[in-house]
């Protein structure tokens, strides 16, 4: 047997893996009311969950239309609180700074960062439809010269080395290999730059991925990493954690309210609650310095 092959025997590799294409298909087709109806409230379209205490009095609203509206508004408030928490950890940014939003979805997170710091933002999504949607939103807001969305692979952005003061993944790390991801963040961030992620990870003190974690993986076509993998991969790529916060408790009220929102449920709500409550799954904030 020989280990060398003539070039002609090489198999052509696709620019995008089969897995990545399936993920793109999912997001190109996705139109969940829980994302679109919440986003419509103030044109901030988020693709992450919420944190903090919920005002459950919205459930007692007697008028059915108004009840739906108030529940939608409360869930959006909790998702917005999550986005603001992430943005608050990006460091002292100025309008001259540039930030990178890895897995930007329909764009809400980059707008939040821009409104907070005046910074420029580049969001990247593997879904052409999401990038178009997000760019149209930025145009309507009149911030499209500052906030741009790109249909690209977050592992291989082609953006300029060292050009970014901060970067983040808001619930998008579970779609990629962490070593490849942190290599790209590390390349894009300047020394002293900030990296932030809010993510769901499985708790390896509990063991391997639980049934609930596997169900979440199947629901979103993702591959949730163990908690330990984050710290190993960050250490290997010059990202040193400065703040780690377990947001699991803070995530429960969102899911408890969302499971009662008949007009918005997607069917994954009870699985999240079970996964968080049985200890197999954690909602984690990790803030790291690029050294
Ligand atoms: C939510 O997006 C996040 C993901 C799909 C990634 C998986 C996250 C984990 C923490 C495991 P979304 O807002 O589009 O989801 P949904 O449609 O359920 O609201
Ligand atoms: Mg959502």
PDB file of C-alpha atoms and ligand atoms in Angstrom:
ATOM      1  CA  UNK A   1       0.000   0.000   0.000  1.00  0.00           C
ATOM      2  CA  UNK A   2       1.233   3.472  -0.814  1.00  0.00           C
ATOM      3  CA  UNK A   3       0.330   6.661   1.061  1.00  0.00           C
ATOM      4  CA  UNK A   4       1.052   8.968  -1.847  1.00  0.00           C
ATOM      5  CA  UNK A   5      -1.485   9.411  -4.600  1.00  0.00           C
ATOM      6  CA  UNK A   6      -1.156  11.160  -7.920  1.00  0.00           C
ATOM      7  CA  UNK A   7      -2.941  14.522  -7.896  1.00  0.00           C
ATOM      8  CA  UNK A   8      -5.461  13.227 -10.389  1.00  0.00           C
ATOM      9  CA  UNK A   9      -6.767  10.786  -7.753  1.00  0.00           C
ATOM     10  CA  UNK A  10      -7.764  13.586  -5.373  1.00  0.00           C
ATOM     11  CA  UNK A  11     -11.404  13.997  -4.547  1.00  0.00           C
ATOM     12  CA  UNK A  12     -12.668  17.536  -5.033  1.00  0.00           C
ATOM     13  CA  UNK A  13     -13.728  19.025  -1.709  1.00  0.00           C
ATOM     14  CA  UNK A  14     -16.903  21.107  -1.619  1.00  0.00           C
ATOM     15  CA  UNK A  15     -16.489  24.768  -0.608  1.00  0.00           C
ATOM     16  CA  UNK A  16     -19.132  24.106   2.018  1.00  0.00           C
ATOM     17  CA  UNK A  17     -19.469  20.773   3.804  1.00  0.00           C
ATOM     18  CA  UNK A  18     -22.663  18.736   3.597  1.00  0.00           C
ATOM     19  CA  UNK A  19     -23.307  19.532   7.261  1.00  0.00           C
ATOM     20  CA  UNK A  20     -22.839  23.272   6.671  1.00  0.00           C
ATOM     21  CA  UNK A  21     -25.231  23.109   3.726  1.00  0.00           C
ATOM     22  CA  UNK A  22     -27.891  21.470   5.906  1.00  0.00           C
ATOM     23  CA  UNK A  23     -27.457  24.184   8.523  1.00  0.00           C
ATOM     24  CA  UNK A  24     -27.788  26.846   5.817  1.00  0.00           C
ATOM     25  CA  UNK A  25     -30.936  25.084   4.511  1.00  0.00           C
ATOM     26  CA  UNK A  26     -32.451  25.193   8.009  1.00  0.00           C
ATOM     27  CA  UNK A  27     -31.846  28.931   8.446  1.00  0.00           C
ATOM     28  CA  UNK A  28     -32.858  29.769   4.869  1.00  0.00           C
ATOM     29  CA  UNK A  29     -36.217  28.093   5.558  1.00  0.00           C
ATOM     30  CA  UNK A  30     -36.710  29.197   9.177  1.00  0.00           C
ATOM     31  CA  UNK A  31     -39.696  31.483   9.822  1.00  0.00           C
ATOM     32  CA  UNK A  32     -40.661  30.710  13.402  1.00  0.00           C
ATOM     33  CA  UNK A  33     -43.196  33.201  14.794  1.00  0.00           C
ATOM     34  CA  UNK A  34     -41.166  33.182  18.021  1.00  0.00           C
ATOM     35  CA  UNK A  35     -38.396  34.905  16.088  1.00  0.00           C
ATOM     36  CA  UNK A  36     -40.321  37.013  13.567  1.00  0.00           C
ATOM     37  CA  UNK A  37     -43.149  38.249  15.810  1.00  0.00           C
ATOM     38  CA  UNK A  38     -40.736  39.215  18.580  1.00  0.00           C
ATOM     39  CA  UNK A  39     -38.397  40.955  16.137  1.00  0.00           C
ATOM     40  CA  UNK A  40     -41.221  42.959  14.552  1.00  0.00           C
ATOM     41  CA  UNK A  41     -41.848  44.788  17.828  1.00  0.00           C
ATOM     42  CA  UNK A  42     -38.818  47.064  17.431  1.00  0.00           C
ATOM     43  CA  UNK A  43     -37.035  45.588  14.395  1.00  0.00           C
ATOM     44  CA  UNK A  44     -34.433  43.863  16.560  1.00  0.00           C
ATOM     45  CA  UNK A  45     -34.402  40.280  15.341  1.00  0.00           C
ATOM     46  CA  UNK A  46     -32.675  37.966  17.811  1.00  0.00           C
ATOM     47  CA  UNK A  47     -31.782  34.299  17.463  1.00  0.00           C
ATOM     48  CA  UNK A  48     -31.109  33.502  21.074  1.00  0.00           C
ATOM     49  CA  UNK A  49     -33.070  32.994  24.244  1.00  0.00           C
ATOM     50  CA  UNK A  50     -33.907  35.316  27.123  1.00  0.00           C
ATOM     51  CA  UNK A  51     -32.678  35.852  30.668  1.00  0.00           C
ATOM     52  CA  UNK A  52     -34.005  37.360  33.877  1.00  0.00           C
ATOM     53  CA  UNK A  53     -37.240  37.353  35.848  1.00  0.00           C
ATOM     54  CA  UNK A  54     -40.369  37.236  33.739  1.00  0.00           C
ATOM     55  CA  UNK A  55     -43.530  39.215  34.359  1.00  0.00           C
ATOM     56  CA  UNK A  56     -45.913  36.273  34.445  1.00  0.00           C
ATOM     57  CA  UNK A  57     -48.918  38.550  34.953  1.00  0.00           C
ATOM     58  CA  UNK A  58     -49.066  38.724  31.145  1.00  0.00           C
ATOM     59  CA  UNK A  59     -50.596  35.218  31.291  1.00  0.00           C
ATOM     60  CA  UNK A  60     -53.600  36.553  33.235  1.00  0.00           C
ATOM     61  CA  UNK A  61     -54.598  39.081  30.590  1.00  0.00           C
ATOM     62  CA  UNK A  62     -58.278  38.329  29.838  1.00  0.00           C
ATOM     63  CA  UNK A  63     -58.409  39.584  26.251  1.00  0.00           C
ATOM     64  CA  UNK A  64     -56.922  36.803  24.035  1.00  0.00           C
ATOM     65  CA  UNK A  65     -55.354  39.135  21.443  1.00  0.00           C
ATOM     66  CA  UNK A  66     -53.869  41.400  24.062  1.00  0.00           C
ATOM     67  CA  UNK A  67     -52.646  38.347  26.013  1.00  0.00           C
ATOM     68  CA  UNK A  68     -50.721  37.105  22.979  1.00  0.00           C
ATOM     69  CA  UNK A  69     -49.295  40.547  22.400  1.00  0.00           C
ATOM     70  CA  UNK A  70     -48.164  40.947  26.010  1.00  0.00           C
ATOM     71  CA  UNK A  71     -46.542  37.484  26.128  1.00  0.00           C
ATOM     72  CA  UNK A  72     -44.707  38.231  22.863  1.00  0.00           C
ATOM     73  CA  UNK A  73     -43.523  41.551  24.285  1.00  0.00           C
ATOM     74  CA  UNK A  74     -42.314  39.974  27.518  1.00  0.00           C
ATOM     75  CA  UNK A  75     -40.332  37.251  25.740  1.00  0.00           C
ATOM     76  CA  UNK A  76     -38.765  39.896  23.518  1.00  0.00           C
ATOM     77  CA  UNK A  77     -37.815  41.964  26.572  1.00  0.00           C
ATOM     78  CA  UNK A  78     -36.019  38.923  28.050  1.00  0.00           C
ATOM     79  CA  UNK A  79     -34.188  38.184  24.779  1.00  0.00           C
ATOM     80  CA  UNK A  80     -33.181  41.817  24.550  1.00  0.00           C
ATOM     81  CA  UNK A  81     -31.832  41.670  28.123  1.00  0.00           C
ATOM     82  CA  UNK A  82     -29.648  38.744  27.057  1.00  0.00           C
ATOM     83  CA  UNK A  83     -28.293  40.696  24.069  1.00  0.00           C
ATOM     84  CA  UNK A  84     -27.552  43.716  26.278  1.00  0.00           C
ATOM     85  CA  UNK A  85     -25.736  41.511  28.798  1.00  0.00           C
ATOM     86  CA  UNK A  86     -23.491  40.145  26.069  1.00  0.00           C
ATOM     87  CA  UNK A  87     -22.866  43.630  24.633  1.00  0.00           C
ATOM     88  CA  UNK A  88     -22.020  44.990  28.091  1.00  0.00           C
ATOM     89  CA  UNK A  89     -18.989  42.666  28.202  1.00  0.00           C
ATOM     90  CA  UNK A  90     -17.435  43.734  24.899  1.00  0.00           C
ATOM     91  CA  UNK A  91     -15.103  46.225  26.603  1.00  0.00           C
ATOM     92  CA  UNK A  92     -14.666  49.978  26.162  1.00  0.00           C
ATOM     93  CA  UNK A  93     -15.507  50.403  22.512  1.00  0.00           C
ATOM     94  CA  UNK A  94     -15.594  53.647  20.549  1.00  0.00           C
ATOM     95  CA  UNK A  95     -17.118  54.556  17.174  1.00  0.00           C
ATOM     96  CA  UNK A  96     -13.657  53.992  15.661  1.00  0.00           C
ATOM     97  CA  UNK A  97     -13.726  50.329  16.711  1.00  0.00           C
ATOM     98  CA  UNK A  98     -14.893  47.377  14.666  1.00  0.00           C
ATOM     99  CA  UNK A  99     -16.633  44.287  16.059  1.00  0.00           C
ATOM    100  CA  UNK A 100     -17.289  40.844  14.591  1.00  0.00           C
ATOM    101  CA  UNK A 101     -20.606  39.026  15.176  1.00  0.00           C
ATOM    102  CA  UNK A 102     -20.026  35.327  14.390  1.00  0.00           C
ATOM    103  CA  UNK A 103     -23.286  33.633  13.458  1.00  0.00           C
ATOM    104  CA  UNK A 104     -25.291  36.863  13.337  1.00  0.00           C
ATOM    105  CA  UNK A 105     -28.655  35.423  12.319  1.00  0.00           C
ATOM    106  CA  UNK A 106     -31.112  38.187  11.340  1.00  0.00           C
ATOM    107  CA  UNK A 107     -28.745  40.750  12.758  1.00  0.00           C
ATOM    108  CA  UNK A 108     -30.103  41.937  16.146  1.00  0.00           C
ATOM    109  CA  UNK A 109     -26.864  41.559  18.113  1.00  0.00           C
ATOM    110  CA  UNK A 110     -24.774  43.758  15.824  1.00  0.00           C
ATOM    111  CA  UNK A 111     -27.421  46.495  15.947  1.00  0.00           C
ATOM    112  CA  UNK A 112     -27.448  46.310  19.761  1.00  0.00           C
ATOM    113  CA  UNK A 113     -23.640  46.685  19.855  1.00  0.00           C
ATOM    114  CA  UNK A 114     -23.699  49.558  17.351  1.00  0.00           C
ATOM    115  CA  UNK A 115     -26.436  51.436  19.221  1.00  0.00           C
ATOM    116  CA  UNK A 116     -24.533  50.995  22.487  1.00  0.00           C
ATOM    117  CA  UNK A 117     -21.018  51.943  21.323  1.00  0.00           C
ATOM    118  CA  UNK A 118     -21.382  53.555  17.912  1.00  0.00           C
ATOM    119  CA  UNK A 119     -18.907  50.940  16.653  1.00  0.00           C
ATOM    120  CA  UNK A 120     -18.787  49.391  13.198  1.00  0.00           C
ATOM    121  CA  UNK A 121     -19.944  45.787  13.006  1.00  0.00           C
ATOM    122  CA  UNK A 122     -19.479  42.880  10.621  1.00  0.00           C
ATOM    123  CA  UNK A 123     -21.943  40.047  11.053  1.00  0.00           C
ATOM    124  CA  UNK A 124     -21.437  36.688   9.385  1.00  0.00           C
ATOM    125  CA  UNK A 125     -24.061  34.039   8.662  1.00  0.00           C
ATOM    126  CA  UNK A 126     -23.998  30.894   6.566  1.00  0.00           C
ATOM    127  CA  UNK A 127     -27.550  31.703   5.445  1.00  0.00           C
ATOM    128  CA  UNK A 128     -27.830  34.030   2.424  1.00  0.00           C
ATOM    129  CA  UNK A 129     -31.423  34.771   3.384  1.00  0.00           C
ATOM    130  CA  UNK A 130     -30.471  35.895   6.887  1.00  0.00           C
ATOM    131  CA  UNK A 131     -27.667  38.116   5.545  1.00  0.00           C
ATOM    132  CA  UNK A 132     -30.051  39.774   3.052  1.00  0.00           C
ATOM    133  CA  UNK A 133     -32.707  40.253   5.717  1.00  0.00           C
ATOM    134  CA  UNK A 134     -30.214  41.761   8.182  1.00  0.00           C
ATOM    135  CA  UNK A 135     -28.725  44.118   5.558  1.00  0.00           C
ATOM    136  CA  UNK A 136     -32.211  45.328   4.638  1.00  0.00           C
ATOM    137  CA  UNK A 137     -32.899  46.051   8.319  1.00  0.00           C
ATOM    138  CA  UNK A 138     -29.634  48.014   8.590  1.00  0.00           C
ATOM    139  CA  UNK A 139     -30.574  50.000   5.452  1.00  0.00           C
ATOM    140  CA  UNK A 140     -33.984  50.869   6.893  1.00  0.00           C
ATOM    141  CA  UNK A 141     -32.363  52.049  10.118  1.00  0.00           C
ATOM    142  CA  UNK A 142     -29.868  54.109   8.155  1.00  0.00           C
ATOM    143  CA  UNK A 143     -26.879  52.363   9.725  1.00  0.00           C
ATOM    144  CA  UNK A 144     -25.818  50.273   6.728  1.00  0.00           C
ATOM    145  CA  UNK A 145     -22.519  52.116   6.337  1.00  0.00           C
ATOM    146  CA  UNK A 146     -21.613  51.045   9.896  1.00  0.00           C
ATOM    147  CA  UNK A 147     -23.283  47.652  10.279  1.00  0.00           C
ATOM    148  CA  UNK A 148     -22.793  45.087   7.528  1.00  0.00           C
ATOM    149  CA  UNK A 149     -23.817  41.474   7.220  1.00  0.00           C
ATOM    150  CA  UNK A 150     -21.989  38.947   5.098  1.00  0.00           C
ATOM    151  CA  UNK A 151     -22.971  35.555   3.726  1.00  0.00           C
ATOM    152  CA  UNK A 152     -19.776  33.819   4.806  1.00  0.00           C
ATOM    153  CA  UNK A 153     -18.406  31.001   6.902  1.00  0.00           C
ATOM    154  CA  UNK A 154     -17.492  32.176  10.406  1.00  0.00           C
ATOM    155  CA  UNK A 155     -14.542  29.773  10.432  1.00  0.00           C
ATOM    156  CA  UNK A 156     -13.011  31.386   7.376  1.00  0.00           C
ATOM    157  CA  UNK A 157     -14.247  34.959   7.064  1.00  0.00           C
ATOM    158  CA  UNK A 158     -11.556  36.465   4.873  1.00  0.00           C
ATOM    159  CA  UNK A 159     -11.693  39.614   7.057  1.00  0.00           C
ATOM    160  CA  UNK A 160      -8.530  41.524   7.957  1.00  0.00           C
ATOM    161  CA  UNK A 161      -6.211  40.095  10.616  1.00  0.00           C
ATOM    162  CA  UNK A 162      -6.171  42.088  13.878  1.00  0.00           C
ATOM    163  CA  UNK A 163      -8.840  44.528  12.676  1.00  0.00           C
ATOM    164  CA  UNK A 164     -11.380  43.863  15.435  1.00  0.00           C
ATOM    165  CA  UNK A 165     -11.573  45.234  18.986  1.00  0.00           C
ATOM    166  CA  UNK A 166     -14.214  42.707  20.035  1.00  0.00           C
ATOM    167  CA  UNK A 167     -16.028  39.671  18.730  1.00  0.00           C
ATOM    168  CA  UNK A 168     -18.674  37.263  19.893  1.00  0.00           C
ATOM    169  CA  UNK A 169     -20.815  34.177  19.334  1.00  0.00           C
ATOM    170  CA  UNK A 170     -24.328  34.449  20.699  1.00  0.00           C
ATOM    171  CA  UNK A 171     -25.574  30.841  20.707  1.00  0.00           C
ATOM    172  CA  UNK A 172     -23.807  29.923  17.512  1.00  0.00           C
ATOM    173  CA  UNK A 173     -20.740  27.968  18.692  1.00  0.00           C
ATOM    174  CA  UNK A 174     -22.657  24.684  18.611  1.00  0.00           C
ATOM    175  CA  UNK A 175     -22.582  24.718  14.813  1.00  0.00           C
ATOM    176  CA  UNK A 176     -18.802  24.647  14.459  1.00  0.00           C
ATOM    177  CA  UNK A 177     -15.537  23.042  15.584  1.00  0.00           C
ATOM    178  CA  UNK A 178     -14.268  25.119  18.496  1.00  0.00           C
ATOM    179  CA  UNK A 179     -10.591  24.925  17.538  1.00  0.00           C
ATOM    180  CA  UNK A 180     -11.298  26.289  14.079  1.00  0.00           C
ATOM    181  CA  UNK A 181     -13.651  28.919  15.498  1.00  0.00           C
ATOM    182  CA  UNK A 182     -11.272  30.278  18.134  1.00  0.00           C
ATOM    183  CA  UNK A 183      -8.385  30.267  15.669  1.00  0.00           C
ATOM    184  CA  UNK A 184     -10.430  32.636  13.503  1.00  0.00           C
ATOM    185  CA  UNK A 185     -11.508  34.892  16.414  1.00  0.00           C
ATOM    186  CA  UNK A 186      -7.911  34.989  17.619  1.00  0.00           C
ATOM    187  CA  UNK A 187      -6.730  35.969  14.140  1.00  0.00           C
ATOM    188  CA  UNK A 188      -9.328  38.732  13.765  1.00  0.00           C
ATOM    189  CA  UNK A 189      -8.988  40.246  17.251  1.00  0.00           C
ATOM    190  CA  UNK A 190      -6.241  42.704  17.998  1.00  0.00           C
ATOM    191  CA  UNK A 191      -4.096  42.014  21.062  1.00  0.00           C
ATOM    192  CA  UNK A 192      -6.064  43.087  24.126  1.00  0.00           C
ATOM    193  CA  UNK A 193      -9.334  42.583  22.225  1.00  0.00           C
ATOM    194  CA  UNK A 194     -12.364  40.982  23.820  1.00  0.00           C
ATOM    195  CA  UNK A 195     -14.186  37.779  22.945  1.00  0.00           C
ATOM    196  CA  UNK A 196     -17.619  36.980  24.434  1.00  0.00           C
ATOM    197  CA  UNK A 197     -19.889  33.992  24.067  1.00  0.00           C
ATOM    198  CA  UNK A 198     -23.219  33.054  25.530  1.00  0.00           C
ATOM    199  CA  UNK A 199     -23.774  29.389  24.838  1.00  0.00           C
ATOM    200  CA  UNK A 200     -25.538  26.218  25.845  1.00  0.00           C
ATOM    201  CA  UNK A 201     -23.040  23.529  26.749  1.00  0.00           C
ATOM    202  CA  UNK A 202     -23.394  20.084  28.214  1.00  0.00           C
ATOM    203  CA  UNK A 203     -22.119  19.648  31.721  1.00  0.00           C
ATOM    204  CA  UNK A 204     -19.340  17.090  31.632  1.00  0.00           C
ATOM    205  CA  UNK A 205     -19.411  16.812  35.416  1.00  0.00           C
ATOM    206  CA  UNK A 206     -22.764  15.094  34.745  1.00  0.00           C
ATOM    207  CA  UNK A 207     -21.296  12.846  32.067  1.00  0.00           C
ATOM    208  CA  UNK A 208     -21.790  12.668  28.315  1.00  0.00           C
ATOM    209  CA  UNK A 209     -24.543  14.528  26.469  1.00  0.00           C
ATOM    210  CA  UNK A 210     -27.917  13.621  27.992  1.00  0.00           C
ATOM    211  CA  UNK A 211     -31.013  12.554  26.084  1.00  0.00           C
ATOM    212  CA  UNK A 212     -32.344  16.122  26.361  1.00  0.00           C
ATOM    213  CA  UNK A 213     -29.109  17.559  24.953  1.00  0.00           C
ATOM    214  CA  UNK A 214     -29.335  15.078  22.069  1.00  0.00           C
ATOM    215  CA  UNK A 215     -32.930  16.148  21.406  1.00  0.00           C
ATOM    216  CA  UNK A 216     -31.859  19.799  21.261  1.00  0.00           C
ATOM    217  CA  UNK A 217     -29.084  18.845  18.833  1.00  0.00           C
ATOM    218  CA  UNK A 218     -31.565  17.072  16.580  1.00  0.00           C
ATOM    219  CA  UNK A 219     -34.055  19.961  16.747  1.00  0.00           C
ATOM    220  CA  UNK A 220     -31.565  22.580  15.523  1.00  0.00           C
ATOM    221  CA  UNK A 221     -29.139  20.293  13.605  1.00  0.00           C
ATOM    222  CA  UNK A 222     -26.377  21.404  15.944  1.00  0.00           C
ATOM    223  CA  UNK A 223     -23.739  19.671  18.066  1.00  0.00           C
ATOM    224  CA  UNK A 224     -23.592  21.072  21.607  1.00  0.00           C
ATOM    225  CA  UNK A 225     -20.060  20.987  23.047  1.00  0.00           C
ATOM    226  CA  UNK A 226     -19.088  19.951  26.548  1.00  0.00           C
ATOM    227  CA  UNK A 227     -18.232  22.802  28.927  1.00  0.00           C
ATOM    228  CA  UNK A 228     -14.578  21.745  29.200  1.00  0.00           C
ATOM    229  CA  UNK A 229     -14.054  21.983  25.433  1.00  0.00           C
ATOM    230  CA  UNK A 230     -14.522  25.766  25.521  1.00  0.00           C
ATOM    231  CA  UNK A 231     -11.706  26.375  27.984  1.00  0.00           C
ATOM    232  CA  UNK A 232      -9.351  23.936  26.280  1.00  0.00           C
ATOM    233  CA  UNK A 233      -9.890  25.475  22.856  1.00  0.00           C
ATOM    234  CA  UNK A 234      -9.672  29.059  24.144  1.00  0.00           C
ATOM    235  CA  UNK A 235      -6.391  28.333  25.923  1.00  0.00           C
ATOM    236  CA  UNK A 236      -5.009  26.886  22.698  1.00  0.00           C
ATOM    237  CA  UNK A 237      -5.876  30.078  20.800  1.00  0.00           C
ATOM    238  CA  UNK A 238      -4.676  32.942  23.003  1.00  0.00           C
ATOM    239  CA  UNK A 239      -8.108  33.577  24.511  1.00  0.00           C
ATOM    240  CA  UNK A 240      -7.888  33.875  28.318  1.00  0.00           C
ATOM    241  CA  UNK A 241     -11.176  33.854  30.263  1.00  0.00           C
ATOM    242  CA  UNK A 242     -11.652  36.897  32.514  1.00  0.00           C
ATOM    243  CA  UNK A 243     -15.274  36.281  33.477  1.00  0.00           C
ATOM    244  CA  UNK A 244     -17.409  33.144  33.480  1.00  0.00           C
ATOM    245  CA  UNK A 245     -21.037  33.190  34.596  1.00  0.00           C
ATOM    246  CA  UNK A 246     -23.530  30.372  34.832  1.00  0.00           C
ATOM    247  CA  UNK A 247     -26.786  31.828  33.459  1.00  0.00           C
ATOM    248  CA  UNK A 248     -28.760  28.586  33.771  1.00  0.00           C
ATOM    249  CA  UNK A 249     -30.996  29.804  36.630  1.00  0.00           C
ATOM    250  CA  UNK A 250     -31.539  33.117  34.879  1.00  0.00           C
ATOM    251  CA  UNK A 251     -32.642  31.273  31.724  1.00  0.00           C
ATOM    252  CA  UNK A 252     -35.485  29.313  33.367  1.00  0.00           C
ATOM    253  CA  UNK A 253     -38.175  32.058  33.536  1.00  0.00           C
ATOM    254  CA  UNK A 254     -37.894  32.639  29.761  1.00  0.00           C
ATOM    255  CA  UNK A 255     -38.547  28.971  29.008  1.00  0.00           C
ATOM    256  CA  UNK A 256     -41.306  28.730  31.620  1.00  0.00           C
ATOM    257  CA  UNK A 257     -43.094  31.620  29.954  1.00  0.00           C
ATOM    258  CA  UNK A 258     -42.336  30.513  26.391  1.00  0.00           C
ATOM    259  CA  UNK A 259     -43.882  27.045  27.012  1.00  0.00           C
ATOM    260  CA  UNK A 260     -47.191  28.786  27.791  1.00  0.00           C
ATOM    261  CA  UNK A 261     -47.135  30.952  24.684  1.00  0.00           C
ATOM    262  CA  UNK A 262     -49.400  28.804  22.491  1.00  0.00           C
ATOM    263  CA  UNK A 263     -48.966  31.150  19.532  1.00  0.00           C
ATOM    264  CA  UNK A 264     -45.153  30.945  19.655  1.00  0.00           C
ATOM    265  CA  UNK A 265     -44.061  27.514  20.921  1.00  0.00           C
ATOM    266  CA  UNK A 266     -41.861  25.412  18.666  1.00  0.00           C
ATOM    267  CA  UNK A 267     -42.001  22.196  20.711  1.00  0.00           C
ATOM    268  CA  UNK A 268     -38.501  22.357  22.228  1.00  0.00           C
ATOM    269  CA  UNK A 269     -39.495  24.280  25.357  1.00  0.00           C
ATOM    270  CA  UNK A 270     -39.957  21.398  27.835  1.00  0.00           C
ATOM    271  CA  UNK A 271     -36.742  19.749  26.652  1.00  0.00           C
ATOM    272  CA  UNK A 272     -34.756  22.888  27.550  1.00  0.00           C
ATOM    273  CA  UNK A 273     -36.402  23.038  30.976  1.00  0.00           C
ATOM    274  CA  UNK A 274     -35.662  19.356  31.644  1.00  0.00           C
ATOM    275  CA  UNK A 275     -32.055  19.670  30.447  1.00  0.00           C
ATOM    276  CA  UNK A 276     -31.403  22.707  32.650  1.00  0.00           C
ATOM    277  CA  UNK A 277     -33.162  21.200  35.666  1.00  0.00           C
ATOM    278  CA  UNK A 278     -31.487  17.790  35.555  1.00  0.00           C
ATOM    279  CA  UNK A 279     -28.071  19.450  35.492  1.00  0.00           C
ATOM    280  CA  UNK A 280     -26.960  18.008  32.172  1.00  0.00           C
ATOM    281  CA  UNK A 281     -27.048  21.321  30.325  1.00  0.00           C
ATOM    282  CA  UNK A 282     -25.835  24.798  31.240  1.00  0.00           C
ATOM    283  CA  UNK A 283     -26.327  28.264  29.838  1.00  0.00           C
ATOM    284  CA  UNK A 284     -22.937  29.915  30.122  1.00  0.00           C
ATOM    285  CA  UNK A 285     -21.420  33.364  29.561  1.00  0.00           C
ATOM    286  CA  UNK A 286     -17.678  33.339  28.898  1.00  0.00           C
ATOM    287  CA  UNK A 287     -15.683  36.545  28.462  1.00  0.00           C
ATOM    288  CA  UNK A 288     -12.061  36.279  27.331  1.00  0.00           C
ATOM    289  CA  UNK A 289      -9.139  38.556  26.579  1.00  0.00           C
ATOM    290  CA  UNK A 290      -7.155  38.056  23.378  1.00  0.00           C
ATOM    291  CA  UNK A 291      -3.582  37.995  24.653  1.00  0.00           C
TER     292      UNK A 291
HETATM  293  C1  LIG B   1     -31.666  29.971  19.106  1.00  0.00           C
HETATM  294  O1  LIG B   1     -32.033  30.442  17.892  1.00  0.00           O
HETATM  295  C2  LIG B   1     -30.352  29.304  19.137  1.00  0.00           C
HETATM  296  C3  LIG B   1     -29.953  28.248  18.410  1.00  0.00           C
HETATM  297  C4  LIG B   1     -30.739  27.683  17.339  1.00  0.00           C
HETATM  298  C5  LIG B   1     -28.705  27.529  18.670  1.00  0.00           C
HETATM  299  C6  LIG B   1     -28.863  26.440  19.694  1.00  0.00           C
HETATM  300  C7  LIG B   1     -28.711  27.048  21.024  1.00  0.00           C
HETATM  301  C8  LIG B   1     -28.469  26.368  22.152  1.00  0.00           C
HETATM  302  C9  LIG B   1     -28.267  27.110  23.432  1.00  0.00           C
HETATM  303  C10 LIG B   1     -28.379  24.901  22.194  1.00  0.00           C
HETATM  304  P1  LIG B   1     -33.543  30.789  17.555  1.00  0.00           P
HETATM  305  O2  LIG B   1     -33.957  32.004  18.292  1.00  0.00           O
HETATM  306  O3  LIG B   1     -33.614  30.842  16.088  1.00  0.00           O
HETATM  307  O4  LIG B   1     -34.351  29.526  18.098  1.00  0.00           O
HETATM  308  P2  LIG B   1     -35.939  29.415  18.272  1.00  0.00           P
HETATM  309  O5  LIG B   1     -36.516  29.388  16.902  1.00  0.00           O
HETATM  310  O6  LIG B   1     -36.163  28.146  19.036  1.00  0.00           O
HETATM  311  O7  LIG B   1     -36.368  30.630  19.046  1.00  0.00           O
HETATM  312 MG1  LIG B   2     -35.768  32.552  19.025  1.00  0.00          MG
END
